[in-house]
PDB file of C-alpha atoms in Angstrom:
ATOM      1  CA  MET A 268     -18.416  48.941 -21.025  1.00  0.00           C
ATOM      2  CA  CYS A 269     -14.920  50.266 -21.920  1.00  0.00           C
ATOM      3  CA  SER A 270     -13.436  49.614 -18.438  1.00  0.00           C
ATOM      4  CA  SER A 271     -15.591  46.547 -17.662  1.00  0.00           C
ATOM      5  CA  PRO A 272     -13.567  43.231 -17.191  1.00  0.00           C
ATOM      6  CA  TYR A 273     -13.699  40.758 -19.959  1.00  0.00           C
ATOM      7  CA  ASN A 274     -16.534  38.356 -18.783  1.00  0.00           C
ATOM      8  CA  ASP A 275     -20.023  37.308 -19.589  1.00  0.00           C
ATOM      9  CA  TYR A 276     -21.371  40.531 -18.544  1.00  0.00           C
ATOM     10  CA  TRP A 277     -19.071  42.438 -20.927  1.00  0.00           C
ATOM     11  CA  LYS A 278     -19.889  40.180 -23.770  1.00  0.00           C
ATOM     12  CA  GLU A 279     -23.620  40.392 -23.006  1.00  0.00           C
ATOM     13  CA  LEU A 280     -23.513  44.114 -22.920  1.00  0.00           C
ATOM     14  CA  ARG A 281     -21.553  44.239 -26.073  1.00  0.00           C
ATOM     15  CA  LYS A 282     -24.023  42.118 -27.788  1.00  0.00           C
ATOM     16  CA  LEU A 283     -26.796  44.115 -26.565  1.00  0.00           C
ATOM     17  CA  CYS A 284     -25.474  47.499 -27.754  1.00  0.00           C
ATOM     18  CA  ALA A 285     -24.701  45.964 -31.239  1.00  0.00           C
ATOM     19  CA  GLN A 286     -28.262  44.517 -31.722  1.00  0.00           C
ATOM     20  CA  GLU A 287     -30.198  47.397 -30.142  1.00  0.00           C
ATOM     21  CA  LEU A 288     -28.251  50.638 -30.318  1.00  0.00           C
ATOM     22  CA  PHE A 289     -25.845  50.190 -33.222  1.00  0.00           C
ATOM     23  CA  CYS A 290     -27.937  48.037 -35.457  1.00  0.00           C
ATOM     24  CA  ALA A 291     -28.376  49.081 -39.155  1.00  0.00           C
ATOM     25  CA  LYS A 292     -32.068  50.484 -38.614  1.00  0.00           C
ATOM     26  CA  GLN A 293     -30.735  52.613 -35.771  1.00  0.00           C
ATOM     27  CA  ILE A 294     -27.712  53.964 -37.723  1.00  0.00           C
ATOM     28  CA  GLN A 295     -29.947  54.826 -40.829  1.00  0.00           C
ATOM     29  CA  SER A 296     -32.457  56.598 -38.465  1.00  0.00           C
ATOM     30  CA  ILE A 297     -29.628  59.222 -37.300  1.00  0.00           C
ATOM     31  CA  GLN A 298     -28.311  59.791 -40.774  1.00  0.00           C
ATOM     32  CA  PRO A 299     -30.563  62.792 -41.450  1.00  0.00           C
ATOM     33  CA  ILE A 300     -29.426  64.180 -38.061  1.00  0.00           C
ATOM     34  CA  LYS A 301     -25.703  63.876 -39.248  1.00  0.00           C
ATOM     35  CA  ASP A 302     -26.529  65.378 -42.686  1.00  0.00           C
ATOM     36  CA  GLU A 303     -28.245  68.421 -41.192  1.00  0.00           C
ATOM     37  CA  GLU A 304     -25.335  69.077 -38.729  1.00  0.00           C
ATOM     38  CA  VAL A 305     -22.737  68.639 -41.376  1.00  0.00           C
ATOM     39  CA  LYS A 306     -24.508  71.064 -43.761  1.00  0.00           C
ATOM     40  CA  LYS A 307     -24.433  73.707 -40.819  1.00  0.00           C
ATOM     41  CA  VAL A 308     -20.854  73.303 -40.577  1.00  0.00           C
ATOM     42  CA  ILE A 309     -20.030  73.510 -44.219  1.00  0.00           C
ATOM     43  CA  ASP A 310     -22.277  76.559 -44.542  1.00  0.00           C
ATOM     44  CA  SER A 311     -20.683  78.268 -41.418  1.00  0.00           C
ATOM     45  CA  ILE A 312     -17.131  77.602 -42.786  1.00  0.00           C
ATOM     46  CA  ALA A 313     -18.126  78.985 -46.204  1.00  0.00           C
ATOM     47  CA  GLU A 314     -19.547  82.034 -44.647  1.00  0.00           C
ATOM     48  CA  SER A 315     -16.372  82.579 -42.612  1.00  0.00           C
ATOM     49  CA  ALA A 316     -14.324  82.163 -45.664  1.00  0.00           C
ATOM     50  CA  SER A 317     -16.195  84.629 -47.731  1.00  0.00           C
ATOM     51  CA  LEU A 318     -15.653  87.077 -44.890  1.00  0.00           C
ATOM     52  CA  LYS A 319     -12.118  86.103 -44.522  1.00  0.00           C
ATOM     53  CA  ASN A 320     -12.465  85.240 -40.914  1.00  0.00           C
ATOM     54  CA  HIS A 321     -10.478  82.616 -39.052  1.00  0.00           C
ATOM     55  CA  VAL A 322     -12.255  79.310 -38.173  1.00  0.00           C
ATOM     56  CA  ASN A 323     -11.195  77.244 -34.894  1.00  0.00           C
ATOM     57  CA  LEU A 324     -11.525  73.840 -36.300  1.00  0.00           C
ATOM     58  CA  ASN A 325     -11.204  72.286 -32.920  1.00  0.00           C
ATOM     59  CA  LYS A 326     -14.182  74.041 -31.604  1.00  0.00           C
ATOM     60  CA  THR A 327     -16.052  73.625 -34.718  1.00  0.00           C
ATOM     61  CA  PHE A 328     -15.702  69.781 -34.827  1.00  0.00           C
ATOM     62  CA  LEU A 329     -16.356  69.631 -31.079  1.00  0.00           C
ATOM     63  CA  ALA A 330     -19.683  71.485 -31.552  1.00  0.00           C
ATOM     64  CA  LEU A 331     -20.469  69.282 -34.423  1.00  0.00           C
ATOM     65  CA  THR A 332     -20.044  66.030 -32.660  1.00  0.00           C
ATOM     66  CA  VAL A 333     -21.687  67.378 -29.485  1.00  0.00           C
ATOM     67  CA  SER A 334     -24.859  68.117 -31.669  1.00  0.00           C
ATOM     68  CA  VAL A 335     -24.884  64.916 -33.435  1.00  0.00           C
ATOM     69  CA  VAL A 336     -24.486  62.811 -30.371  1.00  0.00           C
ATOM     70  CA  CYS A 337     -26.959  64.635 -28.228  1.00  0.00           C
ATOM     71  CA  LYS A 338     -29.556  64.604 -31.006  1.00  0.00           C
ATOM     72  CA  ALA A 339     -29.042  60.985 -31.986  1.00  0.00           C
ATOM     73  CA  ALA A 340     -28.445  59.480 -28.624  1.00  0.00           C
ATOM     74  CA  PHE A 341     -30.517  61.842 -26.432  1.00  0.00           C
ATOM     75  CA  GLY A 342     -32.983  63.325 -28.634  1.00  0.00           C
ATOM     76  CA  VAL A 343     -32.240  66.785 -27.648  1.00  0.00           C
ATOM     77  CA  SER A 344     -29.676  69.510 -28.467  1.00  0.00           C
ATOM     78  CA  PHE A 345     -27.679  70.235 -25.358  1.00  0.00           C
ATOM     79  CA  GLU A 346     -28.761  73.809 -25.571  1.00  0.00           C
ATOM     80  CA  GLY A 347     -32.162  72.507 -24.286  1.00  0.00           C
ATOM     81  CA  THR A 348     -30.715  71.362 -21.038  1.00  0.00           C
ATOM     82  CA  VAL A 349     -29.620  73.145 -17.899  1.00  0.00           C
ATOM     83  CA  LEU A 350     -26.090  73.004 -19.225  1.00  0.00           C
ATOM     84  CA  SER A 351     -24.866  75.894 -21.505  1.00  0.00           C
ATOM     85  CA  ASN A 352     -22.353  75.502 -24.095  1.00  0.00           C
ATOM     86  CA  ASP A 353     -19.251  76.317 -21.988  1.00  0.00           C
ATOM     87  CA  ARG A 354     -20.527  74.187 -18.943  1.00  0.00           C
ATOM     88  CA  PHE A 355     -21.340  71.223 -21.209  1.00  0.00           C
ATOM     89  CA  ASN A 356     -17.897  71.358 -22.904  1.00  0.00           C
ATOM     90  CA  LYS A 357     -16.276  71.669 -19.348  1.00  0.00           C
ATOM     91  CA  LEU A 358     -18.237  68.654 -18.295  1.00  0.00           C
ATOM     92  CA  VAL A 359     -16.862  66.587 -21.095  1.00  0.00           C
ATOM     93  CA  ARG A 360     -13.292  67.879 -20.768  1.00  0.00           C
ATOM     94  CA  ASP A 361     -13.395  67.258 -16.877  1.00  0.00           C
ATOM     95  CA  ALA A 362     -14.606  63.655 -17.666  1.00  0.00           C
ATOM     96  CA  PHE A 363     -11.861  62.860 -19.997  1.00  0.00           C
ATOM     97  CA  GLU A 364      -9.222  64.520 -17.701  1.00  0.00           C
ATOM     98  CA  MET A 365     -10.329  61.990 -15.102  1.00  0.00           C
ATOM     99  CA  LEU A 366     -10.050  59.020 -17.465  1.00  0.00           C
ATOM    100  CA  VAL A 367      -6.456  59.834 -18.498  1.00  0.00           C
ATOM    101  CA  SER A 368      -5.215  61.152 -15.265  1.00  0.00           C
ATOM    102  CA  PHE A 369      -2.568  58.966 -13.325  1.00  0.00           C
ATOM    103  CA  SER A 370      -4.162  57.290 -10.621  1.00  0.00           C
ATOM    104  CA  ALA A 371      -2.152  55.586  -7.870  1.00  0.00           C
ATOM    105  CA  SER A 372      -5.055  53.145  -6.849  1.00  0.00           C
ATOM    106  CA  ASP A 373      -4.682  51.670 -10.527  1.00  0.00           C
ATOM    107  CA  PHE A 374      -1.125  50.644  -9.773  1.00  0.00           C
ATOM    108  CA  ILE A 375      -1.140  50.238  -5.921  1.00  0.00           C
ATOM    109  CA  PRO A 376      -4.710  48.772  -5.235  1.00  0.00           C
ATOM    110  CA  TYR A 377      -4.405  48.577  -1.413  1.00  0.00           C
ATOM    111  CA  VAL A 378      -3.103  51.965  -0.506  1.00  0.00           C
ATOM    112  CA  GLY A 379      -3.283  53.888  -3.724  1.00  0.00           C
ATOM    113  CA  TRP A 380      -6.335  55.517  -2.754  1.00  0.00           C
ATOM    114  CA  ILE A 381      -4.626  57.403   0.012  1.00  0.00           C
ATOM    115  CA  ILE A 382      -2.304  59.134  -2.667  1.00  0.00           C
ATOM    116  CA  ASP A 383      -5.314  59.958  -4.636  1.00  0.00           C
ATOM    117  CA  TRP A 384      -6.936  61.280  -1.870  1.00  0.00           C
ATOM    118  CA  PHE A 385      -4.046  63.500  -0.754  1.00  0.00           C
ATOM    119  CA  THR A 386      -3.381  64.641  -4.383  1.00  0.00           C
ATOM    120  CA  GLY A 387      -7.113  65.683  -4.736  1.00  0.00           C
ATOM    121  CA  LEU A 388      -7.810  63.279  -7.676  1.00  0.00           C
ATOM    122  CA  GLN A 389     -10.473  61.449  -5.855  1.00  0.00           C
ATOM    123  CA  ALA A 390     -12.394  64.503  -4.960  1.00  0.00           C
ATOM    124  CA  LYS A 391     -12.288  65.556  -8.721  1.00  0.00           C
ATOM    125  CA  LYS A 392     -13.353  62.105  -9.745  1.00  0.00           C
ATOM    126  CA  GLU A 393     -16.428  62.351  -7.390  1.00  0.00           C
ATOM    127  CA  LYS A 394     -17.373  65.751  -8.354  1.00  0.00           C
ATOM    128  CA  SER A 395     -17.131  64.706 -12.246  1.00  0.00           C
ATOM    129  CA  GLY A 396     -19.214  61.631 -11.509  1.00  0.00           C
ATOM    130  CA  ARG A 397     -21.924  63.729  -9.713  1.00  0.00           C
ATOM    131  CA  ASP A 398     -22.140  66.156 -12.732  1.00  0.00           C
ATOM    132  CA  LEU A 399     -22.313  63.381 -15.179  1.00  0.00           C
ATOM    133  CA  ASP A 400     -24.943  61.598 -13.135  1.00  0.00           C
ATOM    134  CA  ALA A 401     -27.087  64.760 -12.915  1.00  0.00           C
ATOM    135  CA  PHE A 402     -26.788  65.197 -16.654  1.00  0.00           C
ATOM    136  CA  TYR A 403     -27.849  61.494 -17.346  1.00  0.00           C
ATOM    137  CA  GLU A 404     -30.782  61.955 -14.935  1.00  0.00           C
ATOM    138  CA  GLN A 405     -31.911  64.953 -16.740  1.00  0.00           C
ATOM    139  CA  MET A 406     -31.921  63.230 -20.091  1.00  0.00           C
ATOM    140  CA  ILE A 407     -33.813  60.196 -18.610  1.00  0.00           C
ATOM    141  CA  ASP A 408     -36.534  62.580 -16.907  1.00  0.00           C
ATOM    142  CA  LEU A 409     -36.827  64.541 -20.360  1.00  0.00           C
ATOM    143  CA  HIS A 410     -37.598  61.289 -22.119  1.00  0.00           C
ATOM    144  CA  LYS A 411     -40.175  60.120 -19.401  1.00  0.00           C
ATOM    145  CA  GLU A 412     -41.903  63.395 -19.930  1.00  0.00           C
ATOM    146  CA  VAL A 413     -42.388  63.003 -23.785  1.00  0.00           C
ATOM    147  CA  LYS A 414     -45.882  61.970 -24.516  1.00  0.00           C
ATOM    148  CA  GLU A 415     -46.083  62.087 -28.362  1.00  0.00           C
ATOM    149  CA  LYS A 416     -45.136  59.371 -30.483  1.00  0.00           C
ATOM    150  CA  ARG A 417     -41.611  59.609 -32.271  1.00  0.00           C
ATOM    151  CA  SER A 418     -38.676  57.475 -33.451  1.00  0.00           C
ATOM    152  CA  GLU A 419     -36.643  55.954 -30.656  1.00  0.00           C
ATOM    153  CA  ASP A 420     -33.484  57.323 -29.885  1.00  0.00           C
ATOM    154  CA  PHE A 421     -30.684  55.544 -27.832  1.00  0.00           C
ATOM    155  CA  VAL A 422     -32.202  56.417 -24.445  1.00  0.00           C
ATOM    156  CA  ASP A 423     -35.689  55.442 -25.327  1.00  0.00           C
ATOM    157  CA  VAL A 424     -34.327  52.052 -26.399  1.00  0.00           C
ATOM    158  CA  LEU A 425     -32.431  51.620 -23.071  1.00  0.00           C
ATOM    159  CA  LEU A 426     -35.525  52.807 -20.954  1.00  0.00           C
ATOM    160  CA  ARG A 427     -37.715  50.279 -22.801  1.00  0.00           C
ATOM    161  CA  MET A 428     -35.150  47.540 -22.213  1.00  0.00           C
ATOM    162  CA  GLU A 429     -35.105  48.474 -18.494  1.00  0.00           C
ATOM    163  CA  LYS A 430     -38.778  48.309 -18.253  1.00  0.00           C
ATOM    164  CA  GLU A 431     -38.816  44.831 -19.957  1.00  0.00           C
ATOM    165  CA  GLU A 432     -35.994  43.806 -17.442  1.00  0.00           C
ATOM    166  CA  THR A 433     -33.669  42.731 -19.866  1.00  0.00           C
ATOM    167  CA  VAL A 434     -31.088  40.111 -18.677  1.00  0.00           C
ATOM    168  CA  VAL A 435     -27.354  41.210 -19.012  1.00  0.00           C
ATOM    169  CA  GLY A 436     -25.012  38.621 -17.796  1.00  0.00           C
ATOM    170  CA  ASN A 437     -26.221  37.540 -14.533  1.00  0.00           C
ATOM    171  CA  ASP A 438     -27.977  40.957 -13.798  1.00  0.00           C
ATOM    172  CA  ILE A 439     -31.233  42.622 -14.911  1.00  0.00           C
ATOM    173  CA  LEU A 440     -30.707  45.814 -16.741  1.00  0.00           C
ATOM    174  CA  THR A 441     -31.101  48.563 -14.109  1.00  0.00           C
ATOM    175  CA  ARG A 442     -30.979  52.376 -14.059  1.00  0.00           C
ATOM    176  CA  ASN A 443     -27.186  52.252 -13.251  1.00  0.00           C
ATOM    177  CA  HIS A 444     -26.655  50.199 -16.350  1.00  0.00           C
ATOM    178  CA  VAL A 445     -28.587  52.582 -18.476  1.00  0.00           C
ATOM    179  CA  LYS A 446     -26.467  55.587 -17.182  1.00  0.00           C
ATOM    180  CA  ALA A 447     -23.217  53.560 -17.580  1.00  0.00           C
ATOM    181  CA  ILE A 448     -24.262  52.895 -21.311  1.00  0.00           C
ATOM    182  CA  MET A 449     -25.138  56.567 -21.773  1.00  0.00           C
ATOM    183  CA  MET A 450     -21.644  57.493 -20.582  1.00  0.00           C
ATOM    184  CA  ASN A 451     -20.023  55.465 -23.008  1.00  0.00           C
ATOM    185  CA  ILE A 452     -22.017  56.740 -25.734  1.00  0.00           C
ATOM    186  CA  LEU A 453     -21.318  60.443 -24.558  1.00  0.00           C
ATOM    187  CA  LEU A 454     -17.564  60.352 -23.876  1.00  0.00           C
ATOM    188  CA  GLY A 455     -16.880  57.764 -26.520  1.00  0.00           C
ATOM    189  CA  GLY A 456     -18.587  59.695 -29.314  1.00  0.00           C
ATOM    190  CA  ILE A 457     -18.036  63.364 -28.781  1.00  0.00           C
ATOM    191  CA  ASP A 458     -14.353  63.941 -27.967  1.00  0.00           C
ATOM    192  CA  THR A 459     -12.789  61.176 -30.013  1.00  0.00           C
ATOM    193  CA  SER A 460     -14.568  62.036 -33.205  1.00  0.00           C
ATOM    194  CA  ALA A 461     -13.656  65.816 -32.815  1.00  0.00           C
ATOM    195  CA  ILE A 462      -9.909  64.866 -31.958  1.00  0.00           C
ATOM    196  CA  THR A 463      -9.719  62.550 -35.011  1.00  0.00           C
ATOM    197  CA  MET A 464     -11.078  65.277 -37.432  1.00  0.00           C
ATOM    198  CA  THR A 465      -8.914  67.991 -36.011  1.00  0.00           C
ATOM    199  CA  TRP A 466      -5.642  65.954 -36.249  1.00  0.00           C
ATOM    200  CA  ALA A 467      -6.619  64.730 -39.818  1.00  0.00           C
ATOM    201  CA  MET A 468      -6.789  68.482 -40.731  1.00  0.00           C
ATOM    202  CA  ALA A 469      -3.555  69.464 -39.074  1.00  0.00           C
ATOM    203  CA  GLU A 470      -1.663  66.434 -40.835  1.00  0.00           C
ATOM    204  CA  LEU A 471      -3.162  67.384 -44.326  1.00  0.00           C
ATOM    205  CA  VAL A 472      -2.028  71.102 -43.636  1.00  0.00           C
ATOM    206  CA  ARG A 473       1.468  69.740 -42.748  1.00  0.00           C
ATOM    207  CA  ASN A 474       1.547  67.440 -45.807  1.00  0.00           C
ATOM    208  CA  PRO A 475       0.419  69.564 -48.956  1.00  0.00           C
ATOM    209  CA  ARG A 476       1.077  66.611 -51.256  1.00  0.00           C
ATOM    210  CA  VAL A 477      -1.336  64.386 -49.507  1.00  0.00           C
ATOM    211  CA  MET A 478      -3.892  67.141 -49.148  1.00  0.00           C
ATOM    212  CA  LYS A 479      -3.695  67.584 -52.937  1.00  0.00           C
ATOM    213  CA  LYS A 480      -4.166  63.834 -53.516  1.00  0.00           C
ATOM    214  CA  VAL A 481      -7.245  63.913 -51.099  1.00  0.00           C
ATOM    215  CA  GLN A 482      -8.581  66.854 -53.026  1.00  0.00           C
ATOM    216  CA  SER A 483      -8.041  65.392 -56.416  1.00  0.00           C
ATOM    217  CA  GLU A 484      -9.945  62.186 -55.405  1.00  0.00           C
ATOM    218  CA  ILE A 485     -12.823  64.182 -54.296  1.00  0.00           C
ATOM    219  CA  ARG A 486     -13.179  66.164 -57.281  1.00  0.00           C
ATOM    220  CA  SER A 487     -12.671  63.370 -59.822  1.00  0.00           C
ATOM    221  CA  LYS A 488     -15.312  61.213 -58.100  1.00  0.00           C
ATOM    222  CA  PHE A 489     -17.896  63.910 -57.529  1.00  0.00           C
ATOM    223  CA  LYS A 490     -16.828  66.474 -60.109  1.00  0.00           C
ATOM    224  CA  ASN A 491     -19.447  69.289 -59.743  1.00  0.00           C
ATOM    225  CA  LYS A 492     -21.751  67.502 -57.126  1.00  0.00           C
ATOM    226  CA  GLU A 493     -22.772  70.051 -54.528  1.00  0.00           C
ATOM    227  CA  ARG A 494     -23.348  67.932 -51.562  1.00  0.00           C
ATOM    228  CA  ILE A 495     -21.534  64.629 -50.590  1.00  0.00           C
ATOM    229  CA  ASN A 496     -23.653  62.484 -48.456  1.00  0.00           C
ATOM    230  CA  TYR A 497     -22.435  59.611 -46.211  1.00  0.00           C
ATOM    231  CA  ASP A 498     -22.884  56.786 -48.721  1.00  0.00           C
ATOM    232  CA  ASP A 499     -20.686  58.768 -51.188  1.00  0.00           C
ATOM    233  CA  THR A 500     -17.652  58.416 -48.858  1.00  0.00           C
ATOM    234  CA  ASP A 501     -17.309  54.639 -49.598  1.00  0.00           C
ATOM    235  CA  GLN A 502     -15.881  55.665 -52.936  1.00  0.00           C
ATOM    236  CA  LEU A 503     -13.054  57.685 -51.370  1.00  0.00           C
ATOM    237  CA  GLU A 504     -10.409  54.910 -50.795  1.00  0.00           C
ATOM    238  CA  TYR A 505      -7.379  57.256 -50.223  1.00  0.00           C
ATOM    239  CA  LEU A 506      -9.289  59.423 -47.794  1.00  0.00           C
ATOM    240  CA  LYS A 507     -10.080  56.488 -45.908  1.00  0.00           C
ATOM    241  CA  MET A 508      -6.278  55.660 -45.630  1.00  0.00           C
ATOM    242  CA  VAL A 509      -5.744  59.149 -44.427  1.00  0.00           C
ATOM    243  CA  ILE A 510      -8.169  58.496 -41.565  1.00  0.00           C
ATOM    244  CA  LYS A 511      -6.620  55.169 -40.592  1.00  0.00           C
ATOM    245  CA  GLU A 512      -3.159  56.965 -40.575  1.00  0.00           C
ATOM    246  CA  THR A 513      -4.558  59.609 -38.466  1.00  0.00           C
ATOM    247  CA  TRP A 514      -5.696  57.083 -35.994  1.00  0.00           C
ATOM    248  CA  ARG A 515      -2.358  55.431 -36.053  1.00  0.00           C
ATOM    249  CA  LEU A 516      -0.414  58.581 -35.395  1.00  0.00           C
ATOM    250  CA  HIS A 517      -2.888  60.306 -32.934  1.00  0.00           C
ATOM    251  CA  PRO A 518      -5.041  57.667 -31.070  1.00  0.00           C
ATOM    252  CA  PRO A 519      -7.982  59.522 -30.030  1.00  0.00           C
ATOM    253  CA  THR A 520      -8.867  57.305 -26.867  1.00  0.00           C
ATOM    254  CA  PRO A 521      -7.000  56.585 -23.740  1.00  0.00           C
ATOM    255  CA  LEU A 522      -5.291  53.172 -23.760  1.00  0.00           C
ATOM    256  CA  LEU A 523      -7.343  50.458 -22.445  1.00  0.00           C
ATOM    257  CA  GLU A 524      -5.608  48.159 -19.681  1.00  0.00           C
ATOM    258  CA  ARG A 525      -6.075  44.207 -19.960  1.00  0.00           C
ATOM    259  CA  ILE A 526      -4.393  41.514 -17.825  1.00  0.00           C
ATOM    260  CA  GLU A 527      -3.163  38.628 -19.617  1.00  0.00           C
ATOM    261  CA  ARG A 528      -4.916  35.432 -18.057  1.00  0.00           C
ATOM    262  CA  ARG A 529      -2.412  32.883 -19.546  1.00  0.00           C
ATOM    263  CA  SER A 530       1.105  32.714 -21.051  1.00  0.00           C
ATOM    264  CA  PHE A 531       1.651  32.482 -24.665  1.00  0.00           C
ATOM    265  CA  CYS A 532       4.154  33.662 -27.453  1.00  0.00           C
ATOM    266  CA  VAL A 533       3.381  36.147 -30.164  1.00  0.00           C
ATOM    267  CA  SER A 534       5.213  35.884 -33.334  1.00  0.00           C
ATOM    268  CA  TYR A 535       6.278  38.996 -35.300  1.00  0.00           C
ATOM    269  CA  SER A 536       8.512  37.263 -37.839  1.00  0.00           C
ATOM    270  CA  ASP A 537      10.500  33.995 -38.387  1.00  0.00           C
ATOM    271  CA  HIS A 538      13.246  35.220 -35.930  1.00  0.00           C
ATOM    272  CA  HIS A 539      11.257  37.353 -33.413  1.00  0.00           C
ATOM    273  CA  ASP A 540       8.905  35.916 -30.798  1.00  0.00           C
ATOM    274  CA  SER A 541       7.477  37.799 -27.530  1.00  0.00           C
ATOM    275  CA  LEU A 542       6.415  35.928 -24.568  1.00  0.00           C
ATOM    276  CA  LEU A 543       3.384  37.457 -22.841  1.00  0.00           C
ATOM    277  CA  SER A 544       3.617  36.148 -19.364  1.00  0.00           C
ATOM    278  CA  TYR A 545       0.492  35.273 -17.017  1.00  0.00           C
ATOM    279  CA  LYS A 546      -0.925  38.555 -15.280  1.00  0.00           C
ATOM    280  CA  LEU A 547       0.973  40.862 -17.496  1.00  0.00           C
ATOM    281  CA  HIS A 548      -0.629  44.139 -17.834  1.00  0.00           C
ATOM    282  CA  ILE A 549      -1.187  45.069 -21.602  1.00  0.00           C
ATOM    283  CA  LEU A 550      -2.169  48.545 -22.796  1.00  0.00           C
ATOM    284  CA  VAL A 551      -4.397  48.251 -26.122  1.00  0.00           C
ATOM    285  CA  SER A 552      -4.699  51.148 -28.196  1.00  0.00           C
TER     286      SER A 552
END
């Protein structure tokens, strides 16, 4: 969905995800999973602190997002698949490396693929695609084998829609569509969240004054409350600003490329206008 052209298919797919996968009911159903996994992380960090052990926050946050996404979207922990911890992390890293790598075919459509073939990028893309496809197929097979009744996760919803032959744009939802949406959930939900949390902590360490204000806000709002749940975070206005500033300084996702369909002017002030010409390539953060 992220790399799809802006057309009726993209709009229908976006609408489908908003109504079926990211609706209020579905989000509420995964809240216990997030609460459970966050509690595990807090307990683990507290134990490391009591033992005066170092904590690798990058690995900790990555493990947290992996657990939440896999349980919420796929209904299983990745430890229950054929992928080990290291292999799963490598799968995600390789996929992101392919997404952000320079590809000559993106800039030279007719002959760029030859350059990618000589540099080995094409072979790496194909291998990463095969590995991801095998993972998605395993997730689908696991869901088809489950017989007992349980609440639907994202894969259950997608398979139900495939069975009902849901229309997306001018097409009927197929297995390839299901796996494409699963890829967006996997790659869009794991590394991006972990990167944001890691950079936020790094910036707080670099700015003790800001960290102190965040700590003061949390303590003044919740005082001696032992656990803070998701709903409580709505009260933390300063923390929200810290997160937004982290996104501004360290965008967690690759830039999206769009091609302008018509020329028009963008006004930044009374004296500054910029002309965006037809077919201009625009990178959106």
